[in-house]
Amino acid sequence: MNNNMNKKTIKKGLLPYLFLVIIMLGIIYVFNIVNNNVHEFTYDEFFDKLEKEKVTEIEIVTRGNAYTYEASGKLEGYKENESFFVRLPLSEEVMKKIVDASDSQDFKLTAIADPESSSFWVIVVNVLPLLVLVVLAFWFFNKQLAGNKSSMDFGKSKARLNSDKDKVTFEDVAGLKEEKEEVKELIDFLKNPKKFQKLGARIPKGVLLFGPPGTGKTLLARAVAGEADVPFYFISGSDFVELFVGVGASRVRDMFQQAKRNAPCLIFIDEIDAVGRQRGTGLGGGHDEREQTLNQLLTEMDGFGANEGIIIIAATNRPDVLDPALLRPGRFDRQVTVNLPDVRGREEILAVHARNKVLAEGITLKNLAKRTPGFSGADLENLLNEAALLAVRRNKDAITMSEIDEATDRVLMGPAKTSHKYSENDRKLVAYHEAGHAVIGIKLDNANDVQKVTIIPRGSAGGYNMMVPTEEKLCSTKTDLLEQITGLLGGRTAEEVVFGEITTGAHNDFEKATKIVRAMVTEYGMSDLGPLQFEQPSGSVFLGRDYNKAQHFSNEVANEIDMEMRKIINQCHKQATEIIKKNRDLLKLIAETLLEYETLTKEQIDYLVENGRMPEEDDDNLESLSITRLRELAKEKGIKNASKLSKAELLKELDD
């Protein structure tokens, strides 16, 4: 296959040159045709034609250093491109015969004295054809180079230099206070290296930024370069890896050569796990090209040569798959964890992304930050952008809390399926299921707090219950985890208590609850098995490495783990059942209100629990109205079949 590809490439490369040769042959052929239409006469033949009065035009050229005349012209019957040529002795007698014949026969006679003395005609006749050929050859050569540019710089680095217009500083990076402190000394070193060298300090050669996606690792690296005001080369790890072995290593060498010429400077490698994965893993051998690239990177960072003034910053969200040689001192000897922002960090990030947004009165970023635990910086930017798009779609002048709530649901669960039709029995099942979660959240102090409940389908879920921790904690206690599990089982328990039947709607709740329970037993030591860790938090990364991984506990212990998990689940299920039965009236109140309003916010739920009813309805805010009130307004406006329309359809009709 490679031979066929090479042959095709060679043929394609020769085509322009072949075309150029054809053009040159054509030019030569044309000149030959012109020259072949010139008839050369002898002295006698010329005067014979002259005496027979067959000459119609003569042009005589006299050259300064020659001893002959050069005469050319036309005879009767010649075509337009046909002529004769004759050399005549340089004498007055010859010229007198031609002049006399011209007077008697009245044909055109022209005399030119030494045309070579004109530099213009010398250029036109001798230089211009050659110049045309050179220009054509140069044009074809450049075209060929442009077509094969990728092959000419195959081993060149693809690292790009950041421009001044893309400059980022720490003012543009919000919510990463500790992380910025960690990298500040890199800036000091780049600005004033002698201060460190004076005390013999060695600045880290590499800094590895790792954390969940969207937390601002790339932005932080760009800010370091912007603050230091030094050249900033950025490249992705996948740009090193190619099909042909050795290309990636060549690009690494070229990248460091460019960096040395511009030192001090920064090199940023994004997604370094694409090239820095552990060597010797996988079934059937490794990847020679990737491993050679990694070896070259290791050598350049801390090998035989010295790379003074070059600092490498790399980013990844999979530090567990990196080769240990990358993380040793002298290479990436400083690792900075870029975690998800806390409530204060989220508020700062929202302030950055809200600079060009028009928010309605009453919306505070502090409250919005409290409603979005677990959101990354990218999620928060997407949240405000979705809210702005919804406000434009609804023809509003500012972003209101309604758009922010809808945008939050879109980011977490996807768009609402407002056109999805399901029976009243299904709506009732979903309402009581979501109400069960809400009741557990209200009655248990350490359970997740219910921020929003809706029975509008989103994604694959028939309803949605937004539950967030009451406060953000660094560590969770056993009681916290048990009550979180109890809250997750509240939906299934409500189905059992009210309908005496169970549905498939709780499968996602079981997935989350089982994950917490297994971690409690096998990782956190929160069971009767004692403070032992039976399993690692992360799953298998490399099939080849973990294929024959031994189990660190016996079959009897595995059975005990299953029994402990079942024991904890049964305990939480029993507690959830007791709470639901004890608060049956509250469950019914929330469920019936959900059937009427479809969506309840935390403020509405708190008012409902305290007063036993919903707040007074405001007709100016259609989205907060119940289905009954919306149908009344629809009938007043003459909308047909209002009693059969859903809340989403009623809102659309009333808006129109």
XYZ file of C-alpha atoms in Angstrom:
656
model
C 0.000 0.000 0.000
C 2.864 2.380 0.872
C 4.580 1.623 -2.459
C 1.401 2.514 -4.360
C 1.084 5.733 -2.383
C 4.722 6.647 -3.085
C 4.296 5.984 -6.817
C 1.194 8.169 -6.920
C 3.021 10.939 -5.051
C 5.998 10.782 -7.448
C 3.728 10.893 -10.492
C 1.824 13.836 -9.058
C 5.090 15.685 -8.371
C 6.417 15.178 -11.919
C 3.300 16.461 -13.678
C 4.118 20.221 -13.389
C 7.645 19.689 -14.727
C 6.317 17.606 -17.622
C 3.870 20.366 -18.444
C 6.722 22.919 -18.415
C 8.778 20.813 -20.850
C 5.790 20.585 -23.206
C 5.429 24.393 -23.189
C 9.134 24.882 -23.959
C 8.959 22.376 -26.830
C 5.928 24.213 -28.170
C 7.785 27.537 -28.136
C 10.730 25.999 -29.963
C 8.372 24.446 -32.500
C 6.701 27.793 -33.157
C 10.103 29.458 -33.733
C 11.074 26.668 -36.108
C 7.871 27.115 -38.095
C 8.575 30.823 -38.394
C 12.138 30.156 -39.480
C 11.059 27.471 -41.972
C 8.943 30.040 -43.874
C 12.090 32.062 -44.726
C 13.618 31.244 -48.148
C 17.384 31.862 -48.446
C 18.495 33.110 -51.910
C 21.904 33.327 -53.503
C 23.215 36.541 -55.038
C 22.253 35.427 -58.577
C 18.815 34.147 -57.577
C 18.000 37.434 -55.869
C 18.918 39.613 -58.852
C 17.111 37.205 -61.158
C 13.889 37.783 -59.178
C 14.616 41.495 -59.084
C 15.016 41.713 -62.870
C 11.790 39.725 -63.454
C 9.917 42.278 -61.318
C 8.709 39.687 -58.817
C 9.900 41.564 -55.691
C 7.198 43.440 -53.754
C 9.126 44.500 -50.622
C 12.770 44.704 -49.542
C 14.326 45.548 -46.165
C 18.097 46.080 -46.057
C 19.998 45.920 -42.762
C 23.495 47.354 -42.443
C 25.517 46.148 -39.475
C 28.425 48.205 -38.199
C 31.142 45.542 -38.178
C 29.914 43.404 -41.091
C 31.047 43.357 -44.770
C 27.648 42.405 -46.212
C 24.117 43.667 -46.465
C 21.315 41.528 -44.996
C 18.320 41.837 -47.286
C 14.885 40.332 -46.614
C 11.542 40.844 -48.216
C 8.598 39.355 -50.074
C 7.903 38.123 -53.592
C 4.678 37.939 -55.510
C 2.516 35.075 -54.274
C 4.112 34.930 -50.761
C 1.872 34.395 -47.769
C 1.778 36.776 -44.830
C 4.322 34.844 -42.738
C 6.527 33.940 -45.765
C 9.692 35.882 -46.772
C 13.121 35.566 -48.368
C 16.609 36.295 -47.065
C 19.890 37.057 -48.926
C 23.346 38.322 -48.061
C 24.740 40.941 -50.503
C 28.244 42.426 -50.849
C 28.747 45.741 -49.121
C 29.214 47.947 -52.241
C 27.656 51.004 -53.789
C 27.032 49.157 -57.078
C 24.750 46.622 -55.413
C 22.858 49.275 -53.519
C 22.483 51.345 -56.756
C 20.894 48.371 -58.599
C 18.356 47.852 -55.782
C 17.477 51.565 -55.607
C 17.049 51.813 -59.391
C 14.808 48.732 -59.383
C 12.738 50.251 -56.607
C 12.260 53.467 -58.591
C 11.263 51.630 -61.749
C 9.123 48.884 -60.168
C 7.773 51.018 -57.334
C 8.114 48.404 -54.506
C 8.693 49.241 -50.848
C 12.350 49.682 -49.894
C 13.473 50.106 -46.271
C 17.020 50.564 -45.003
C 18.000 50.006 -41.318
C 21.401 50.919 -39.947
C 22.790 48.533 -37.211
C 19.649 47.516 -35.175
C 21.888 45.900 -32.541
C 22.866 49.361 -31.362
C 19.362 49.612 -29.830
C 19.456 48.075 -26.322
C 15.683 47.827 -26.298
C 15.572 45.446 -29.231
C 18.477 43.464 -27.820
C 16.436 42.868 -24.662
C 13.278 42.101 -26.595
C 14.884 39.674 -28.993
C 17.421 37.942 -26.769
C 16.428 38.353 -23.111
C 12.616 38.381 -23.120
C 12.071 34.746 -24.244
C 14.538 33.543 -21.623
C 12.877 35.685 -18.953
C 9.452 34.258 -19.820
C 10.796 30.723 -19.444
C 12.403 31.546 -16.080
C 9.177 33.088 -14.751
C 7.173 30.055 -15.857
C 9.642 27.672 -14.240
C 9.620 29.695 -10.994
C 5.826 29.735 -10.944
C 5.572 25.964 -11.382
C 8.274 25.375 -8.774
C 6.465 27.520 -6.165
C 3.188 25.795 -6.907
C 4.846 22.438 -6.393
C 6.329 23.600 -3.081
C 2.943 24.879 -1.907
C 1.366 21.530 -2.732
C 4.009 19.608 -0.791
C 4.504 22.075 2.064
C 3.309 19.565 4.622
C 5.913 17.052 3.505
C 8.701 19.659 3.530
C 8.120 20.542 7.227
C 7.096 17.052 8.310
C 9.497 17.013 11.239
C 8.988 20.653 12.234
C 7.314 21.566 15.482
C 3.640 22.516 15.358
C 3.930 24.713 18.437
C 2.367 28.119 17.811
C 3.434 31.393 19.356
C 0.709 33.223 21.254
C -0.040 36.680 19.850
C -0.355 39.879 21.886
C -4.047 40.214 21.091
C -4.686 36.897 22.898
C -2.786 38.012 25.995
C -4.375 36.925 29.277
C -3.480 38.088 32.800
C -4.446 36.983 36.302
C -7.303 39.508 36.261
C -9.014 37.312 33.682
C -8.622 34.180 35.846
C -11.200 33.973 38.636
C -11.656 31.427 41.394
C -8.107 30.003 41.395
C -6.515 31.936 44.245
C -4.259 29.165 45.621
C -3.346 27.926 42.154
C -2.233 31.406 41.096
C -0.043 31.646 44.204
C 1.635 28.366 43.237
C 2.712 29.627 39.828
C 3.585 33.205 40.791
C 7.236 32.345 41.496
C 7.530 31.125 37.892
C 6.694 34.661 36.831
C 9.252 36.101 39.244
C 11.916 33.754 37.884
C 11.189 34.671 34.271
C 11.350 38.372 35.125
C 14.326 38.291 37.490
C 16.235 34.963 37.389
C 19.308 36.378 39.174
C 17.339 36.719 42.413
C 16.913 32.945 42.530
C 20.367 32.076 41.232
C 21.959 34.221 43.945
C 20.815 31.789 46.661
C 21.345 28.692 44.519
C 17.636 28.026 44.072
C 16.540 25.958 41.103
C 13.199 26.893 39.603
C 10.950 23.956 38.650
C 11.510 22.981 35.029
C 7.991 21.750 34.608
C 4.591 22.381 36.200
C 1.777 19.903 35.735
C -1.768 21.247 36.042
C -4.353 18.531 36.569
C -7.989 18.538 37.522
C -11.493 18.003 36.123
C -12.317 19.309 32.629
C -13.335 22.954 32.378
C -11.656 24.172 35.578
C -9.323 26.646 33.808
C -5.993 24.837 33.414
C -5.281 26.243 29.943
C -6.426 29.719 30.989
C -4.082 29.642 34.005
C -1.102 28.709 31.788
C -1.873 31.555 29.379
C -2.133 33.953 32.320
C 1.342 32.948 33.548
C 2.804 33.850 30.147
C 0.793 37.070 30.041
C 1.983 38.153 33.492
C 5.616 37.287 32.727
C 5.404 38.982 29.302
C 7.544 36.295 27.650
C 7.024 34.237 24.468
C 4.369 31.565 24.987
C 4.397 28.472 22.780
C 1.329 26.285 22.964
C 0.764 22.849 21.463
C -1.491 19.846 21.997
C -0.086 16.460 22.935
C -1.736 14.895 19.905
C 0.280 17.187 17.575
C 3.416 15.173 18.323
C 2.047 11.761 17.411
C 2.168 10.740 13.747
C 1.901 7.524 11.763
C 5.623 7.421 10.967
C 8.041 6.517 13.744
C 10.463 9.302 14.673
C 8.387 12.267 13.501
C 7.127 13.078 16.999
C 10.643 12.990 18.450
C 11.835 15.272 15.662
C 9.075 17.747 16.473
C 10.014 17.725 20.148
C 13.642 18.544 19.262
C 12.568 21.324 16.908
C 10.209 22.780 19.527
C 12.981 23.023 22.113
C 15.372 24.521 19.542
C 12.845 27.275 18.833
C 12.342 27.818 22.555
C 16.121 28.105 23.188
C 16.358 30.858 20.583
C 13.616 32.804 22.407
C 14.534 32.002 26.017
C 13.295 32.841 28.562
C 9.947 31.497 27.431
C 7.075 29.193 28.305
C 5.975 26.018 26.528
C 2.422 24.838 27.202
C 1.470 21.264 26.281
C -2.271 20.665 26.510
C -3.632 17.133 27.025
C -0.161 15.739 27.668
C -1.650 12.317 28.425
C -1.940 11.830 24.622
C 1.855 11.459 24.453
C 2.864 10.895 28.087
C 1.019 7.678 28.915
C 2.837 4.972 30.793
C 5.199 2.889 28.709
C 4.964 -0.879 28.553
C 1.201 -1.066 28.966
C -1.449 -2.578 26.763
C -1.858 -5.953 25.126
C 0.348 -6.799 22.155
C 3.165 -4.331 22.836
C 3.415 -0.579 22.970
C 3.223 2.259 20.490
C 6.740 2.868 19.137
C 6.054 6.349 17.796
C 4.415 7.600 20.994
C 7.078 6.045 23.215
C 9.922 7.530 21.160
C 8.243 10.921 21.392
C 7.923 10.546 25.168
C 11.579 9.472 25.462
C 12.695 12.552 23.527
C 10.543 14.804 25.721
C 12.055 13.278 28.866
C 15.567 13.805 27.505
C 14.945 17.417 26.508
C 13.440 18.281 29.893
C 16.217 16.806 32.008
C 18.818 14.874 30.044
C 22.393 15.515 28.992
C 21.681 19.002 27.644
C 20.626 22.070 29.579
C 17.502 24.072 28.787
C 17.999 27.176 30.892
C 15.188 29.698 30.853
C 12.607 27.289 29.420
C 9.661 26.396 31.653
C 7.147 23.781 30.549
C 3.545 23.831 31.740
C 1.375 20.830 30.921
C -2.304 20.137 31.539
C -4.297 16.923 31.823
C -7.376 15.562 33.539
C -5.869 12.050 33.729
C -2.726 12.264 35.895
C -3.124 8.591 36.845
C -2.145 7.433 33.334
C 1.071 9.477 33.050
C 4.471 7.807 32.991
C 6.248 8.036 36.387
C 9.384 9.371 34.666
C 7.469 12.534 33.773
C 6.623 13.260 37.399
C 10.050 12.871 38.966
C 12.028 15.899 40.234
C 13.807 17.665 37.416
C 10.903 17.272 35.016
C 7.336 17.932 36.111
C 8.514 18.303 39.673
C 5.585 20.484 40.704
C 1.990 19.352 40.398
C -0.830 21.849 40.882
C -4.342 20.518 41.384
C -6.954 22.738 39.745
C -10.158 21.704 41.497
C -13.769 22.654 40.963
C -14.420 26.130 42.404
C -16.060 26.648 45.775
C -18.958 29.044 46.312
C -16.660 32.091 46.470
C -14.779 30.982 43.370
C -18.038 30.420 41.478
C -19.167 33.929 42.365
C -15.914 35.381 40.986
C -16.173 33.298 37.807
C -19.774 34.372 37.282
C -18.696 37.995 37.684
C -16.160 37.554 34.869
C -18.654 35.958 32.493
C -21.442 38.386 33.412
C -19.468 41.451 32.266
C -21.264 41.630 28.931
C -24.603 40.227 30.157
C -27.654 42.301 31.108
C -29.095 40.835 34.325
C -32.509 41.816 35.664
C -32.866 43.556 39.010
C -32.907 41.251 41.993
C -30.495 38.687 40.556
C -27.335 38.442 42.632
C -24.337 36.395 41.605
C -23.854 35.294 45.217
C -27.218 33.514 45.287
C -26.573 32.041 41.861
C -23.216 30.691 43.059
C -24.947 28.937 45.968
C -27.337 27.217 43.554
C -24.582 25.753 41.374
C -22.329 23.471 43.490
C -20.182 21.133 41.414
C -20.182 23.468 38.395
C -16.844 24.091 36.697
C -15.821 27.427 35.178
C -16.825 26.163 31.736
C -20.243 25.069 33.095
C -20.848 28.508 34.596
C -19.927 30.247 31.332
C -22.277 27.921 29.474
C -25.010 28.555 32.043
C -24.983 32.337 31.541
C -24.726 31.937 27.771
C -27.756 29.616 27.676
C -29.681 32.056 29.872
C -28.837 34.916 27.501
C -29.962 32.855 24.485
C -33.269 32.057 26.204
C -33.831 35.735 27.048
C -33.282 36.695 23.400
C -35.594 33.911 22.266
C -38.302 35.215 24.616
C -37.788 38.839 23.459
C -36.749 40.099 26.891
C -34.559 43.105 27.622
C -32.679 41.413 30.485
C -31.898 37.940 31.815
C -34.360 37.033 34.558
C -34.333 34.239 37.139
C -36.678 32.246 34.934
C -34.048 32.014 32.168
C -31.310 31.149 34.687
C -33.409 28.310 36.169
C -34.157 26.937 32.726
C -30.510 27.262 31.688
C -29.402 25.377 34.820
C -31.739 22.522 33.941
C -30.492 22.540 30.352
C -26.849 22.290 31.442
C -27.559 19.443 33.875
C -30.314 17.439 32.171
C -30.813 18.796 28.654
C -33.769 20.670 27.138
C -37.277 20.039 28.426
C -39.465 17.712 26.355
C -42.508 19.961 26.418
C -44.178 18.124 23.547
C -43.852 14.738 25.292
C -47.270 13.342 26.101
C -47.852 10.897 28.953
C -50.925 9.754 30.817
C -52.344 11.262 33.997
C -51.407 8.078 35.851
C -47.773 8.505 34.789
C -47.838 12.169 35.817
C -49.151 11.160 39.227
C -46.455 8.502 39.649
C -43.711 10.969 38.742
C -45.195 13.657 41.021
C -45.230 11.368 44.067
C -41.762 10.034 43.225
C -40.258 13.535 43.132
C -42.280 14.577 46.178
C -40.751 11.629 48.078
C -37.261 13.033 47.448
C -38.426 16.456 48.591
C -39.940 15.163 51.857
C -36.743 13.312 52.819
C -34.684 16.417 52.013
C -36.937 18.562 54.187
C -37.025 16.228 57.198
C -33.369 15.106 57.333
C -30.837 17.742 58.377
C -27.848 16.190 56.581
C -29.655 15.100 53.423
C -29.193 17.143 50.250
C -31.350 20.244 50.149
C -34.051 20.363 47.470
C -33.591 23.425 45.253
C -36.098 22.582 42.552
C -38.641 19.892 41.696
C -40.278 19.411 38.308
C -42.295 16.721 36.565
C -41.438 18.042 33.102
C -39.429 15.315 31.324
C -35.777 16.074 30.562
C -33.369 13.738 28.843
C -34.280 10.160 29.754
C -35.917 11.178 33.064
C -39.651 11.654 33.515
C -39.019 14.228 36.237
C -36.154 16.017 37.854
C -35.213 16.826 41.426
C -32.337 19.247 41.910
C -30.739 18.389 45.261
C -27.591 20.144 46.493
C -25.678 19.906 49.792
C -26.832 22.326 52.488
C -23.217 23.454 52.798
C -20.003 22.586 50.999
C -17.733 20.409 53.129
C -14.190 19.221 52.683
C -15.021 15.808 54.177
C -18.285 13.941 54.530
C -19.255 12.088 57.702
C -20.889 8.686 57.828
C -24.172 10.335 58.848
C -23.976 12.656 55.826
C -23.551 9.734 53.451
C -26.311 7.640 55.066
C -28.804 10.499 54.829
C -27.816 11.163 51.213
C -28.587 7.508 50.452
C -31.899 7.835 52.307
C -32.770 10.880 50.189
C -31.971 8.983 46.987
C -34.313 6.153 48.079
C -37.150 8.580 48.879
C -38.678 8.376 45.392
C -38.948 4.578 45.297
C -40.226 4.533 48.896
C -43.006 7.015 48.058
C -44.117 4.766 45.167
C -44.283 1.761 47.494
C -46.188 3.592 50.253
C -48.734 5.387 48.031
C -49.324 2.960 45.151
C -48.120 -0.347 46.568
C -46.213 -0.727 43.299
C -42.714 0.030 42.053
C -41.544 1.434 38.709
C -38.327 1.751 36.726
C -38.077 5.481 37.464
C -35.594 5.053 40.326
C -32.798 3.322 38.376
C -30.585 6.434 38.383
C -31.195 6.907 42.121
C -30.068 3.324 42.728
C -26.940 3.859 40.648
C -25.891 6.840 42.768
C -26.837 5.163 46.057
C -24.969 1.953 45.215
C -21.846 3.906 44.309
C -21.895 5.692 47.687
C -22.544 2.467 49.615
C -19.755 0.553 47.884
C -17.297 3.375 48.527
C -18.307 3.413 52.204
C -17.601 -0.310 52.573
C -14.569 -0.845 50.298
C -12.787 2.534 50.410
C -13.815 4.598 53.432
C -13.914 1.836 56.079
C -17.427 2.901 57.214
C -18.835 -0.558 57.930
C -18.538 -3.418 60.409
C -15.661 -4.810 58.334
C -13.433 -2.211 59.931
C -11.069 0.468 58.646
C -9.810 -1.475 55.634
C -9.569 -0.482 51.975
C -10.466 -3.360 49.684
C -10.607 -1.502 46.363
C -8.868 1.447 44.732
C -10.957 4.539 43.936
C -10.082 4.509 40.206
C -11.015 1.793 37.757
C -8.808 -0.078 35.349
C -6.839 2.314 33.152
C -4.773 -0.081 31.063
C -6.150 -3.435 30.026
C -2.702 -4.979 29.684
C -1.577 -3.867 33.137
C -4.780 -4.744 34.974
C -5.778 -7.873 33.038
C -4.271 -10.280 35.584
C -4.611 -8.012 38.586
C -4.959 -10.043 41.752
C -7.931 -9.577 44.089
C -6.753 -8.373 47.510
C -9.485 -10.142 49.468
C -10.932 -13.609 49.648
C -14.305 -14.827 48.418
C -15.556 -14.863 51.992
C -14.666 -11.179 52.376
C -16.350 -10.442 49.024
C -19.508 -12.042 50.391
C -19.216 -9.945 53.552
C -18.835 -6.791 51.439
C -22.089 -7.633 49.642
C -23.823 -8.285 52.949
C -22.619 -4.977 54.410
C -23.800 -3.071 51.348
C -27.205 -4.719 51.551
C -27.352 -3.984 55.273
C -26.714 -0.258 54.761
C -29.223 -0.010 51.894
C -31.911 -1.808 53.916
C -31.253 0.451 56.903
C -31.638 3.607 54.769
C -34.724 2.210 53.027
C -36.322 1.486 56.404
C -35.612 5.025 57.574
C -37.039 6.491 54.345
C -40.214 4.405 54.749
C -40.722 5.658 58.311
C -40.304 9.301 57.246
C -42.681 8.966 54.262
C -45.402 7.255 56.335
C -45.045 9.792 59.131
C -45.313 12.725 56.694
C -47.956 11.305 54.333
C -49.935 14.570 54.342
C -46.866 16.627 53.354
C -46.093 14.132 50.609
C -49.616 14.458 49.225
C -49.518 18.259 49.435
C -46.254 18.535 47.489
C -47.310 15.928 44.909
C -50.710 17.534 44.203
C -49.070 20.965 43.970
C -46.588 19.532 41.474
C -49.452 18.182 39.369
C -50.942 21.677 39.356
C -47.780 23.761 38.834
C -45.399 21.151 37.292
C -42.348 22.982 38.686
C -41.601 24.149 42.234
C -38.606 26.177 43.373
C -37.016 26.055 46.831
C -38.771 29.274 47.856
C -42.156 27.876 46.790
C -41.509 24.578 48.608
C -40.540 26.412 51.815
C -43.693 28.570 51.614
C -45.818 25.483 50.919
C -44.427 23.606 53.943
C -44.927 26.594 56.234
C -48.386 27.734 55.071
C -49.911 24.631 53.512
C -50.611 26.479 50.249
C -48.840 28.276 47.416
C -48.204 32.071 47.447
C -50.701 34.400 45.806
C -50.531 34.093 42.023
C -49.356 37.028 39.913
C -50.936 37.120 36.460
C -48.019 39.149 35.147
C -45.678 36.166 35.703
C -47.295 33.449 33.614
C -44.664 30.830 34.341
C -45.419 30.891 38.094
C -49.156 30.269 37.557
C -50.884 26.942 38.020
C -52.344 24.997 35.106
C -55.862 25.823 36.350
C -55.202 29.574 36.296
C -53.510 29.364 32.884
C -56.528 27.555 31.447
C -58.807 30.272 32.826
C -56.708 32.970 31.137
C -56.679 30.954 27.910
C -60.459 30.682 27.887
C -60.746 34.433 28.484
C -58.611 34.999 25.355
C -60.703 32.580 23.340
C -58.079 29.845 22.926
C -59.754 26.616 21.860
C -59.284 23.271 23.678
C -57.519 25.041 26.571
C -58.552 22.261 28.976
C -56.580 19.691 26.953
C -53.353 21.692 26.614
C -50.273 21.154 28.779
C -48.683 23.980 30.749
C -45.933 24.446 28.148
C -48.531 24.638 25.345
C -50.649 27.096 27.350
C -47.646 29.350 27.976
C -46.834 29.332 24.274
C -50.396 30.192 23.264
C -50.655 32.991 25.817
C -47.282 34.457 24.795
C -48.396 34.539 21.152
